mmCIF file of C-alpha atoms in Angstrom:
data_model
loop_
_atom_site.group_PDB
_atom_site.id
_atom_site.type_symbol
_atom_site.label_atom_id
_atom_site.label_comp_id
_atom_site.label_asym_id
_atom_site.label_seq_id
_atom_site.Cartn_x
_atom_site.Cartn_y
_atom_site.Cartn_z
ATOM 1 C CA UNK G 1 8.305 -44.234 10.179
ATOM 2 C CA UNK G 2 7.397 -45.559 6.103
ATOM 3 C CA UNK G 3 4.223 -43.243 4.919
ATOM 4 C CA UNK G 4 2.858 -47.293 3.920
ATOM 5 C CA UNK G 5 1.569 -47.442 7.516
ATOM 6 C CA UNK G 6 -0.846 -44.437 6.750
ATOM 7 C CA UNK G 7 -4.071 -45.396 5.065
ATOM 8 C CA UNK G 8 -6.389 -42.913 3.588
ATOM 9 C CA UNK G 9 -9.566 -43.607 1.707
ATOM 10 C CA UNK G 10 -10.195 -41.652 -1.316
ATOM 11 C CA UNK G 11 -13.622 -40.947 -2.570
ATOM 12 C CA UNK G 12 -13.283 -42.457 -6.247
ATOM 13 C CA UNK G 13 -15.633 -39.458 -7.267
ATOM 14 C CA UNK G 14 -13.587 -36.697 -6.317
ATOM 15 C CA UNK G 15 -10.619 -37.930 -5.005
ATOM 16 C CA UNK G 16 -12.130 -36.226 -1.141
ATOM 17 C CA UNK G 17 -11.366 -38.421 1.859
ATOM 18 C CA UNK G 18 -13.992 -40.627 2.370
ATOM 19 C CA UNK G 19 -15.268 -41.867 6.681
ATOM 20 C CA UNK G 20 -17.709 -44.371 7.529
ATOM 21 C CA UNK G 21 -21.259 -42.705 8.150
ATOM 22 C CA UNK G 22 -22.992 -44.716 11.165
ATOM 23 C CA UNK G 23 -26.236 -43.680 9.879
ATOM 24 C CA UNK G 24 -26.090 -45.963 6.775
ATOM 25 C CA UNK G 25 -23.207 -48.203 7.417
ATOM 26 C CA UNK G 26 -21.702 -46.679 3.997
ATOM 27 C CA UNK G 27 -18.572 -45.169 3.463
ATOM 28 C CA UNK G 28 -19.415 -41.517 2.827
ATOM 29 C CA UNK G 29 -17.857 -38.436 0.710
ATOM 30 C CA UNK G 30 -18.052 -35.145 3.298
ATOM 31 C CA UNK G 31 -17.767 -33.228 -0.184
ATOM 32 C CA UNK G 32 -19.893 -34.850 -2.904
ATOM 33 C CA UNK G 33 -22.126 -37.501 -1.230
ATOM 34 C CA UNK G 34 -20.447 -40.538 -2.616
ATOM 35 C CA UNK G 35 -21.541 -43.624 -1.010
ATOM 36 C CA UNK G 36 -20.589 -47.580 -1.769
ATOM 37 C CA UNK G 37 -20.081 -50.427 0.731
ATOM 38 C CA UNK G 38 -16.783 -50.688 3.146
ATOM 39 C CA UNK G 39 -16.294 -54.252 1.238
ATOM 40 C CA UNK G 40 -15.286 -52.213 -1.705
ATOM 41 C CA UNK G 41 -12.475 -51.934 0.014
ATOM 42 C CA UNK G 42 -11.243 -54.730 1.587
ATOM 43 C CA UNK G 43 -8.421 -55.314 -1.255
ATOM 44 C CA UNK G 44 -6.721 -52.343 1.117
ATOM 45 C CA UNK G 45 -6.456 -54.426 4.450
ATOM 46 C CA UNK G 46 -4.396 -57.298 2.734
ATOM 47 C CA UNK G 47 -1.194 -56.095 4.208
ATOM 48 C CA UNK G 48 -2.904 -56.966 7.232
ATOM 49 C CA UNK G 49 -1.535 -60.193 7.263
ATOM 50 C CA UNK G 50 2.132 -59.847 6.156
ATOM 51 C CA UNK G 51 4.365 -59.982 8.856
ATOM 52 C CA UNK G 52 5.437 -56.592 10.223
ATOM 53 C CA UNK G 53 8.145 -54.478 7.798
ATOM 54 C CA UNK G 54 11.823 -54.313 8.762
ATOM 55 C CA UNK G 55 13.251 -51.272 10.883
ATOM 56 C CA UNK G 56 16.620 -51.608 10.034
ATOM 57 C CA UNK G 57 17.508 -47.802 11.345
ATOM 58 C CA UNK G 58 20.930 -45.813 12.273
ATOM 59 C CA UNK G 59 20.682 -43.965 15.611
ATOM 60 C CA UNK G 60 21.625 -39.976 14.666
ATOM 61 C CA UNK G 61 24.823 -38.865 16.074
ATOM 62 C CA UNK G 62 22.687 -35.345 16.157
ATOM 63 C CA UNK G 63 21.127 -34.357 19.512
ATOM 64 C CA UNK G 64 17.635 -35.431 20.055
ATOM 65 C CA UNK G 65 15.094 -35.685 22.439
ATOM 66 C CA UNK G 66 15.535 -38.187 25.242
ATOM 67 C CA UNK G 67 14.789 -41.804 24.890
ATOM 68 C CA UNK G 68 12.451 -41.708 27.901
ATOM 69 C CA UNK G 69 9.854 -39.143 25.904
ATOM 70 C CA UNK G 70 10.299 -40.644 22.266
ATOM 71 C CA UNK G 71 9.786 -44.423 23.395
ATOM 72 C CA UNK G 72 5.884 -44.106 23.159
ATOM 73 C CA UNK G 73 5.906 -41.533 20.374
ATOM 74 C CA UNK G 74 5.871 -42.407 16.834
ATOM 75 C CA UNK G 75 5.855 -39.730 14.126
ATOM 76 C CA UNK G 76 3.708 -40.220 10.809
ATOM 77 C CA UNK G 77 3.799 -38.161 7.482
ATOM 78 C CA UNK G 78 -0.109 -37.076 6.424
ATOM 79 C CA UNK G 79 -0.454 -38.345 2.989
ATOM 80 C CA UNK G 80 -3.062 -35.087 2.435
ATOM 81 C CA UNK G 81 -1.544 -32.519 3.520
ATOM 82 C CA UNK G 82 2.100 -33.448 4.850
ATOM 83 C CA UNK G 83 1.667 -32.462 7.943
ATOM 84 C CA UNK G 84 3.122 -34.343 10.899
ATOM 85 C CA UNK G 85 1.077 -36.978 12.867
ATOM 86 C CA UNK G 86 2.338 -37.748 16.459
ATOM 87 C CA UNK G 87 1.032 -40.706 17.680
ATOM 88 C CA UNK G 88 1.542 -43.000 20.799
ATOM 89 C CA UNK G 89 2.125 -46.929 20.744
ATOM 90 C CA UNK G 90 -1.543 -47.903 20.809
ATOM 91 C CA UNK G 91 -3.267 -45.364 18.389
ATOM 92 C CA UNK G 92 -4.435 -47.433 15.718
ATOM 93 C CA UNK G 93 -6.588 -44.602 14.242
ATOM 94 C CA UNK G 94 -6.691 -40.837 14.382
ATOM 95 C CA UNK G 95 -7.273 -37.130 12.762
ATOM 96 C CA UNK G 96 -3.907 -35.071 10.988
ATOM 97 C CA UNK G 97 -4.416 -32.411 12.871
ATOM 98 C CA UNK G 98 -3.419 -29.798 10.184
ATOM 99 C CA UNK G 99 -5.972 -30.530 7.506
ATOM 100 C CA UNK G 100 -8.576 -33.048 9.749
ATOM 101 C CA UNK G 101 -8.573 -35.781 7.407
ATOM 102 C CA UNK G 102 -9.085 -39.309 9.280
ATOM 103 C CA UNK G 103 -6.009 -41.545 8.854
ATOM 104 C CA UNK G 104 -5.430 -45.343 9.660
ATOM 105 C CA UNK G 105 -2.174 -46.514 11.299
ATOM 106 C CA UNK G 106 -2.431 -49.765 9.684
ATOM 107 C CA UNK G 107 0.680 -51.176 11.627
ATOM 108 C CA UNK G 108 -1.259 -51.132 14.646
ATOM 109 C CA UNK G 109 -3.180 -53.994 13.040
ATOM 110 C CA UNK G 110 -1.116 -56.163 11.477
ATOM 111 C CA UNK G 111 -0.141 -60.181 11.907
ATOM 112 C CA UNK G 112 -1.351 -61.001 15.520
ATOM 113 C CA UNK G 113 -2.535 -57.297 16.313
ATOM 114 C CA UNK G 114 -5.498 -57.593 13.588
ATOM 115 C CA UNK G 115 -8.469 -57.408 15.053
ATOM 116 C CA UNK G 116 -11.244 -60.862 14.988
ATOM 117 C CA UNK G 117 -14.074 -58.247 14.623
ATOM 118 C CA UNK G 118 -15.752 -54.976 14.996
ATOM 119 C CA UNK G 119 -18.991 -53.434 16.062
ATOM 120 C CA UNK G 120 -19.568 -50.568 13.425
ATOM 121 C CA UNK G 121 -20.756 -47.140 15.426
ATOM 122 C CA UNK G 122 -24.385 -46.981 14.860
ATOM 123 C CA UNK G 123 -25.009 -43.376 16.600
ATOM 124 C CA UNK G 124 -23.338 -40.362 15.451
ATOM 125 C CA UNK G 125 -22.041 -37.415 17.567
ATOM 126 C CA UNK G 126 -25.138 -35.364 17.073
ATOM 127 C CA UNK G 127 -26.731 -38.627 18.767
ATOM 128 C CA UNK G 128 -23.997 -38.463 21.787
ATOM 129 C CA UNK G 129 -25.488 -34.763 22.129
ATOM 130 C CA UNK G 130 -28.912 -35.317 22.172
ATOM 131 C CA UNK G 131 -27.965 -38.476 24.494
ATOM 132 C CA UNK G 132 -25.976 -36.126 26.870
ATOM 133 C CA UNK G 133 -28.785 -33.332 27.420
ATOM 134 C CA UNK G 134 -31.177 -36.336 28.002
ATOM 135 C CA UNK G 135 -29.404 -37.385 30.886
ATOM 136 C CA UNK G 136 -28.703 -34.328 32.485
ATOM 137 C CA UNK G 137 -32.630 -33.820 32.329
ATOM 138 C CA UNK G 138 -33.507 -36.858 34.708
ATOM 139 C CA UNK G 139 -30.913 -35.730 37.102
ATOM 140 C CA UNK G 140 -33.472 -33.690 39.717
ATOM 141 C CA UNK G 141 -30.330 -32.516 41.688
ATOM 142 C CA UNK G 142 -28.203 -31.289 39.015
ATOM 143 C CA UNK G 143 -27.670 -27.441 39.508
ATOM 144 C CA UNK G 144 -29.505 -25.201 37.034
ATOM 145 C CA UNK G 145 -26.524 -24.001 35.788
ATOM 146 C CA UNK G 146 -24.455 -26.322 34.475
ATOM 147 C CA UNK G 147 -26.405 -27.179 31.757
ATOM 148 C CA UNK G 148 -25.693 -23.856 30.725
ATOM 149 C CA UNK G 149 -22.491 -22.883 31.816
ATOM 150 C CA UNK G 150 -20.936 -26.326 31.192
ATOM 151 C CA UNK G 151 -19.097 -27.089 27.618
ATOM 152 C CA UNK G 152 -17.902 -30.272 25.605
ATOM 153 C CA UNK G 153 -14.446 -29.885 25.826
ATOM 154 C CA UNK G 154 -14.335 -32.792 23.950
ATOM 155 C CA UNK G 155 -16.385 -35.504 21.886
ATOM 156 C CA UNK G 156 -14.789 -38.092 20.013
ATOM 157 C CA UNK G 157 -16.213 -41.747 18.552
ATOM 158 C CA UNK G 158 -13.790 -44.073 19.937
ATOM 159 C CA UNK G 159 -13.664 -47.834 18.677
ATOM 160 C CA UNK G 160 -12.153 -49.348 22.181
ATOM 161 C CA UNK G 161 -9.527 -53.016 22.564
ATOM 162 C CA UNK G 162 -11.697 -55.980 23.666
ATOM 163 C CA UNK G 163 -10.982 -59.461 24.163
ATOM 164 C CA UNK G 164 -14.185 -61.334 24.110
ATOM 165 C CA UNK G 165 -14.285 -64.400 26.167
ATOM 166 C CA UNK G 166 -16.214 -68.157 25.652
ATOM 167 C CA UNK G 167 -16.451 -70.913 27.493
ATOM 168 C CA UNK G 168 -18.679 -73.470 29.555
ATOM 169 C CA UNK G 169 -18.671 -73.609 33.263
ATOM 170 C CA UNK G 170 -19.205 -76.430 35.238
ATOM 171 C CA UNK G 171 -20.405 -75.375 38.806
ATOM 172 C CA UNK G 172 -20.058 -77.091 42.098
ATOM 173 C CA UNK G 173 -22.023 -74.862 44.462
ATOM 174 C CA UNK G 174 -23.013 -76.068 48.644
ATOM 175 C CA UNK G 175 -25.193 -73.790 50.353
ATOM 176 C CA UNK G 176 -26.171 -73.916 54.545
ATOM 177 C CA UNK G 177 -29.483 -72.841 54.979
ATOM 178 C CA UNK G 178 -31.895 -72.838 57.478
ATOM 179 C CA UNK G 179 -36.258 -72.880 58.440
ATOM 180 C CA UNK G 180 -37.456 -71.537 61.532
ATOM 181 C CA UNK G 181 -41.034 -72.296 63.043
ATOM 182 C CA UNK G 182 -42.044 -70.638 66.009
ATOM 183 C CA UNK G 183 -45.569 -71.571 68.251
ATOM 184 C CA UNK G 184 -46.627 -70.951 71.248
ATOM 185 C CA UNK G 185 -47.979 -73.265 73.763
ATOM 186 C CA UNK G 186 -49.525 -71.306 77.138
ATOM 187 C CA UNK G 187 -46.961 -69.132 78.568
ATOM 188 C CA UNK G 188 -43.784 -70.539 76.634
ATOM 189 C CA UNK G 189 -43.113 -69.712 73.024
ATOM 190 C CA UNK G 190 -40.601 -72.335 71.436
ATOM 191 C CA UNK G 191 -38.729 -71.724 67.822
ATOM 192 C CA UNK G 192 -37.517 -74.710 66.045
ATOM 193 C CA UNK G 193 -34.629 -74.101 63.554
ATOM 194 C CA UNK G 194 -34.070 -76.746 61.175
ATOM 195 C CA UNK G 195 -30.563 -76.787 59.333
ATOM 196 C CA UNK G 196 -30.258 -78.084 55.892
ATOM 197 C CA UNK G 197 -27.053 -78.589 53.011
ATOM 198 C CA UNK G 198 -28.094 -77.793 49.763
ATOM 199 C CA UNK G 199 -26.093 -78.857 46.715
ATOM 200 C CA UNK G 200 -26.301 -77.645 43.213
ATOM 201 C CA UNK G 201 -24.202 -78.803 40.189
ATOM 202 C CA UNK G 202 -24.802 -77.933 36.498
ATOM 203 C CA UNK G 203 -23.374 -76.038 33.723
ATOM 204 C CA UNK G 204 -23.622 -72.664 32.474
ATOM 205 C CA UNK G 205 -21.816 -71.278 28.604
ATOM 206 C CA UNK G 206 -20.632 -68.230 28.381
ATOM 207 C CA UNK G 207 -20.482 -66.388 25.185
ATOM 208 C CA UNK G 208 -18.035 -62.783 23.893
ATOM 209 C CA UNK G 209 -17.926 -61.903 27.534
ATOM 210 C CA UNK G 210 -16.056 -58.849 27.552
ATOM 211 C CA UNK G 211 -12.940 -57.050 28.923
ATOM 212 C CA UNK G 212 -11.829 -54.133 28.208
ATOM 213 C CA UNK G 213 -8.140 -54.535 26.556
ATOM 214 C CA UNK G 214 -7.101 -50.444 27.356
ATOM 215 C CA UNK G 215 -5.045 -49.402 30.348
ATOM 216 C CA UNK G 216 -6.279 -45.523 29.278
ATOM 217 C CA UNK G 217 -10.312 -46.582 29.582
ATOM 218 C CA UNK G 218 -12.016 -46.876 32.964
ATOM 219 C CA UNK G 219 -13.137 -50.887 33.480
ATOM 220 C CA UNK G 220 -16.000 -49.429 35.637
ATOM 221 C CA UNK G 221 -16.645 -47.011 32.791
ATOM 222 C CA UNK G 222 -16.666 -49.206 29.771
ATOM 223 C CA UNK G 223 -18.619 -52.166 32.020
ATOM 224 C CA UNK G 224 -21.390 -49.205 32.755
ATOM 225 C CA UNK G 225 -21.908 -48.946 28.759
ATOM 226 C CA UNK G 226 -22.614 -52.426 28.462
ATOM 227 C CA UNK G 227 -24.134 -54.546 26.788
ATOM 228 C CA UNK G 228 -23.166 -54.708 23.177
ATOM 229 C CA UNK G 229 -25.016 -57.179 20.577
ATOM 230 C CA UNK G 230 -21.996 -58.474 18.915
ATOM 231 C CA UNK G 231 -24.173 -60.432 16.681
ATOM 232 C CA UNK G 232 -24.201 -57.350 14.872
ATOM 233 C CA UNK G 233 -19.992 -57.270 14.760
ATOM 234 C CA UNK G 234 -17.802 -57.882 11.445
ATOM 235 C CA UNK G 235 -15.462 -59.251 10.030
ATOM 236 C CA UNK G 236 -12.286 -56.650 10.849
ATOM 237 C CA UNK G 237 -11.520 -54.207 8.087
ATOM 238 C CA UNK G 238 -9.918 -50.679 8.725
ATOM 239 C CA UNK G 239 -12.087 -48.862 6.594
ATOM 240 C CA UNK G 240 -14.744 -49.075 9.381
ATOM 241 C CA UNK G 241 -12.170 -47.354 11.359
ATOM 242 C CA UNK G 242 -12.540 -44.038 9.114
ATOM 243 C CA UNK G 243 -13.229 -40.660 10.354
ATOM 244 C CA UNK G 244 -12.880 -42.055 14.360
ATOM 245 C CA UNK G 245 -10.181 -42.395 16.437
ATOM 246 C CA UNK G 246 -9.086 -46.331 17.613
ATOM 247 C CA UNK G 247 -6.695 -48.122 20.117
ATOM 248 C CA UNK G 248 -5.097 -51.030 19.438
ATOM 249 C CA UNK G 249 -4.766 -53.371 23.293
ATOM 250 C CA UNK G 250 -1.944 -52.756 25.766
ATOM 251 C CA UNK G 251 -3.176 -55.618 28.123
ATOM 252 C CA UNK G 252 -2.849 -58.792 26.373
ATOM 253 C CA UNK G 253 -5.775 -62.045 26.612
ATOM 254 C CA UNK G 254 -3.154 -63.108 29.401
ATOM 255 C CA UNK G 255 -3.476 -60.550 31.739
ATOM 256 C CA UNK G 256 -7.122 -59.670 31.084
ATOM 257 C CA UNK G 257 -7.942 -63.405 32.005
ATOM 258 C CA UNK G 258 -8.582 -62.343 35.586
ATOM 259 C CA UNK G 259 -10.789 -60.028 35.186
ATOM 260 C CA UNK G 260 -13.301 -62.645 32.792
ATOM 261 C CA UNK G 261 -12.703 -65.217 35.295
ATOM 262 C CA UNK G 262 -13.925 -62.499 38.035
ATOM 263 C CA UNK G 263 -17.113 -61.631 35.534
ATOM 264 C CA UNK G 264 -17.957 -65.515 34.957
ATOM 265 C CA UNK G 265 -17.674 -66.593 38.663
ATOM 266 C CA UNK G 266 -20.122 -63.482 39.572
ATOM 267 C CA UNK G 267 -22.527 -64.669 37.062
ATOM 268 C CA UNK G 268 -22.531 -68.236 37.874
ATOM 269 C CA UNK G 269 -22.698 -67.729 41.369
ATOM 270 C CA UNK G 270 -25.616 -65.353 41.418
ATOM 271 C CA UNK G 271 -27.636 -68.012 39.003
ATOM 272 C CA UNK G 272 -27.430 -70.881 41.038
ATOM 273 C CA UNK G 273 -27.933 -68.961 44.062
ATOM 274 C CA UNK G 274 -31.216 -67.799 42.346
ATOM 275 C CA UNK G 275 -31.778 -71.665 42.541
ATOM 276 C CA UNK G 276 -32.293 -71.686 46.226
ATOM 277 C CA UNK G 277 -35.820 -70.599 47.998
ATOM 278 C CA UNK G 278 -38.001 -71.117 50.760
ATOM 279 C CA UNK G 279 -35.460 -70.516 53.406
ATOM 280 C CA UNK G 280 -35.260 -68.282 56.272
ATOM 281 C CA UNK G 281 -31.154 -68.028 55.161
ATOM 282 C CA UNK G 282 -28.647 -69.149 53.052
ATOM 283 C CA UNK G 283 -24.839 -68.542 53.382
ATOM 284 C CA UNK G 284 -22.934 -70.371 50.748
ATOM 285 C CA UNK G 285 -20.199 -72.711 51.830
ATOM 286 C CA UNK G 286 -18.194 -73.983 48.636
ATOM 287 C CA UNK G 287 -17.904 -72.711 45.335
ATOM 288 C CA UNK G 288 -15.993 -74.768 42.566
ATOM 289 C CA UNK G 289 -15.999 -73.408 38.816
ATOM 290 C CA UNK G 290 -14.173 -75.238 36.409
ATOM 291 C CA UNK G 291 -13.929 -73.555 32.752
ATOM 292 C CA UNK G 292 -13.985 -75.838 29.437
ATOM 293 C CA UNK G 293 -14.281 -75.181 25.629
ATOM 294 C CA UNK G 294 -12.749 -72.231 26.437
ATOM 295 C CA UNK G 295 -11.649 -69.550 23.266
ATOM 296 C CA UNK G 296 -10.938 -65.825 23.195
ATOM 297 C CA UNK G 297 -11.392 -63.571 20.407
ATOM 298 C CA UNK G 298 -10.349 -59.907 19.879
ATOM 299 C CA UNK G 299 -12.571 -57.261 18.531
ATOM 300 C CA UNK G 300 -13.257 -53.042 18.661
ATOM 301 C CA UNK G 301 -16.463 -52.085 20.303
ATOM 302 C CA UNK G 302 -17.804 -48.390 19.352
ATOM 303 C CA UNK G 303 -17.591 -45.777 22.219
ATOM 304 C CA UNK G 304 -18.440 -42.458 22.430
ATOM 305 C CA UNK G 305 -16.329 -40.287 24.869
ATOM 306 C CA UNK G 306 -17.634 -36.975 26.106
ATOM 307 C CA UNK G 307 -15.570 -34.748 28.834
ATOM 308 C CA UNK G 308 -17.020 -31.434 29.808
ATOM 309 C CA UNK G 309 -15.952 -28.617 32.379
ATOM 310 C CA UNK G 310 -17.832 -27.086 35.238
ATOM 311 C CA UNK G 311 -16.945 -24.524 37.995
ATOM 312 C CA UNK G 312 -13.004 -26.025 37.113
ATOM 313 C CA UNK G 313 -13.288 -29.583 37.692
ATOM 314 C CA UNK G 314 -13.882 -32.103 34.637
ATOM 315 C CA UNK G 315 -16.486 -34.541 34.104
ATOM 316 C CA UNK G 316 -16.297 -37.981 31.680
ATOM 317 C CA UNK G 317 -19.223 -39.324 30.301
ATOM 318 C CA UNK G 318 -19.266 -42.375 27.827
ATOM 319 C CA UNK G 319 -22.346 -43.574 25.746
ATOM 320 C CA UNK G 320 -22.600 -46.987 23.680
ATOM 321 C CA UNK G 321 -22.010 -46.353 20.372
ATOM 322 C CA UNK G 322 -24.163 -48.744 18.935
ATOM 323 C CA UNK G 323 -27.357 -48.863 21.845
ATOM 324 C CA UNK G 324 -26.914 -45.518 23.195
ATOM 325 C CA UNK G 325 -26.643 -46.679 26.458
ATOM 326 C CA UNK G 326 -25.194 -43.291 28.314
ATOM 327 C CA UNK G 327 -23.391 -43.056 31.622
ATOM 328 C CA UNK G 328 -21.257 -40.356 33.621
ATOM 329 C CA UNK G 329 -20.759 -38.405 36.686
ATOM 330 C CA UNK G 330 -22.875 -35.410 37.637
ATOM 331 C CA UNK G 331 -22.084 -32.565 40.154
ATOM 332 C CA UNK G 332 -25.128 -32.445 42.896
ATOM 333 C CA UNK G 333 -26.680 -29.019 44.062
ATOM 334 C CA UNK G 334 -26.179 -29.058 47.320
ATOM 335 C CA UNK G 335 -28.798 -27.089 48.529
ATOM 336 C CA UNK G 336 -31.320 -28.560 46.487
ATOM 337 C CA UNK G 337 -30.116 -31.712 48.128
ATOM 338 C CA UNK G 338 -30.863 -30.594 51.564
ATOM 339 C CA UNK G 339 -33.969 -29.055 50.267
ATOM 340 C CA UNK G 340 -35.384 -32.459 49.268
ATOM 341 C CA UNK G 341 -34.067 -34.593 52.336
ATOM 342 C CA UNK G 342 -36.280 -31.950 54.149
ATOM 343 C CA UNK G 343 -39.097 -32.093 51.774
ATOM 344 C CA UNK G 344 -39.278 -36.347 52.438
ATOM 345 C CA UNK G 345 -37.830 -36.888 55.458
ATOM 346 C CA UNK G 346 -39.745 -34.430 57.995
ATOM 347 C CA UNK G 347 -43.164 -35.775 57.156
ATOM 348 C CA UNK G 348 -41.425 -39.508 57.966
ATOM 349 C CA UNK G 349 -39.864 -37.799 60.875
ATOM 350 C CA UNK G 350 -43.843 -36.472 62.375
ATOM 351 C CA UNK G 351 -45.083 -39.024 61.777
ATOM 352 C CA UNK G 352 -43.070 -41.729 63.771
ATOM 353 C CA UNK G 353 -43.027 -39.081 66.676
ATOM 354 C CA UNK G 354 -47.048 -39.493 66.284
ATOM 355 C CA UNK G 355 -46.617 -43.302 66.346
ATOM 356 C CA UNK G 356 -44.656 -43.303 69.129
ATOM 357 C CA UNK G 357 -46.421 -41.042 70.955
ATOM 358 C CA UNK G 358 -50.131 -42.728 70.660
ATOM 359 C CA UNK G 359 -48.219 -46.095 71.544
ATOM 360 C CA UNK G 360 -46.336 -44.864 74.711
ATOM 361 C CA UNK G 361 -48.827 -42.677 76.586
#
């Protein structure tokens, strides 16, 4: 693999590689403090939109490893150090992992892979920390020790594959719904249940809904995290990508259509049926969506990616790297759990058996 699809940024100070710092949006020297604007280097990205280089290679009559391992394996040559980079098919940007300097696969992002945008990280790791002992502080059920005993195996800033949806969609909703009176009149009580068809129609837009583009990242996960202001999104330039690690999509716009279509029909749905009031029920009948103006764009949204250890069995957590917006499993003491089911539910408990027994004797 040609060293031209590794990009480094050098600090023009002291020649030190240089990351984007979240805190000021500025590219950033680790060793003398150098800051200037990512636009500075934009004159880098151009080979962005040359078509992709030629691989005109001879297979080695040498033995090698098998096909079936090297097919998703590329090998890179760490412009710093020298060092050997091993990266799969969708790592767009990573860490050399002999001397730690951040490097851009920029062939990852080239012609139709280049990004339409992407949502600079506005929290930094220390930020994912703080965020990560915050939440395990509102958990009442979380045992006592795995705060402590717990450890980040891992933490890394992760700019994630989305394709980011638009369109308008007109709605054809029917509804069956019904009133019920009830009156008495001497002995007899009568109910009356009146049946009604309720139509709505209208039109709703839809704007950069998202969908994750990843087969690696959790749907549930990355929908959790939500929402990100994309207002706040760039043009694309791969010196944002500096100092984190990012994917480039291994399901296309195609296949990810579903899922929007899924996301849009929920929306719509649950809009006009906030519409519809003053009814004892309402069970929807017909539902027809039809989708216009429609574009898609592609973009990187920042995520943070923590995964700890406790008592042997991992735990994921993933915060918003631009809101903050933390999620993630927690293990549950169980005997604190039974504690506080008996805590609440046995003065419930009396005092139905009180109820009942003032009402029956």
């Amino acid at each position: 693999m040609p060293n031209t699809e590794i990009l480094e940024y050098k600090c023009p100070c002291c020649g030190g590689v240089v990351e984007f710092d979240s805190s000021t949006q500025l590219m950033k020297c680790p060793y003398c403090d150098t800051t200037f604007d990512p636009a500075a280097l934009m004159e880098k990205d151009e080979a962005l939109n040359q078509p992709p280089a030629d691989e005109m290679q001879w297979e080695s009559v040498s033995e090698e490893w098998p096909e079936d391992e090297t097919s998703e394996m590329n090998v890179y040559t760490c412009k710093s150090c020298g060092g050997e980079i091993i990266a799969d098919a969708n790592t767009g940007a990573t860490h050399c992992p002999f001397c730690g300097n951040p490097v851009v696969l920029t062939s990852r992002f080239t012609g139709a892979l280049k990004p339409d945008y992407v949502l600079p990280f506005q929290l930094s790791k220390e930020d994912a920390k703080l965020k990560l002992k915050a939440f395990m502080k509102q958990k009442k059920l979380l045992p006592k020790l795995f705060s402590e005993e717990n450890h980040l195996d891992e933490i890394k800033g992760v700019y994630v594959p989305f394709w980011l949806y638009n369109a308008d969609a007109d709605a054809d909703l029917n509804y069956h719904a019904t009133r019920t009176r009830m009156w008495r009149s001497g002995d007899t009580e009568y109910t009356e249940t009146s049946h009604f068809r309720l139509v709505r129609q209208g039109t709703l837009g839809f704007a950069n809904v998202p969908v994750d583009g990843s087969s690696v990242m959790d749907d549930t996960l990355m929908e959790s995290i939500e929402p990100f202001d994309v207002s706040q999104a760039k043009p694309f330039q791969t010196a944002y990508l500096s100092g984190y690690y990012a994917d480039k999509y291994d399901i296309d716009a195609k296949q990810s259509e579903e899922r929007a279509n899924q996301r849009i029909r929920a929306t719509t749905e649950d809009a006009f049926r906030s519409t519809v009031s003053g009814y004892a029920t309402v069970a929807p009948e017909r539902s027809t969506i039809r989708l216009t103006n429609t574009s898609t764009h592609y973009a990187l949204y920042p995520v943070w990616l923590l995964n700890t250890t406790y008592n042997g069995q991992k735990y994921q957590f993933a915060m918003n790297g631009q809101t903050g917006k933390f999620v993630g499993d927690m293990p549950i003491d169980k005997k604190a759990y039974w504690k506080w089911r008996l805590i609440y539910t046995l003065p419930i408990a009396g005092v139905i058996w009180l109820l009942l027994y003032l009402f029956l004797r």
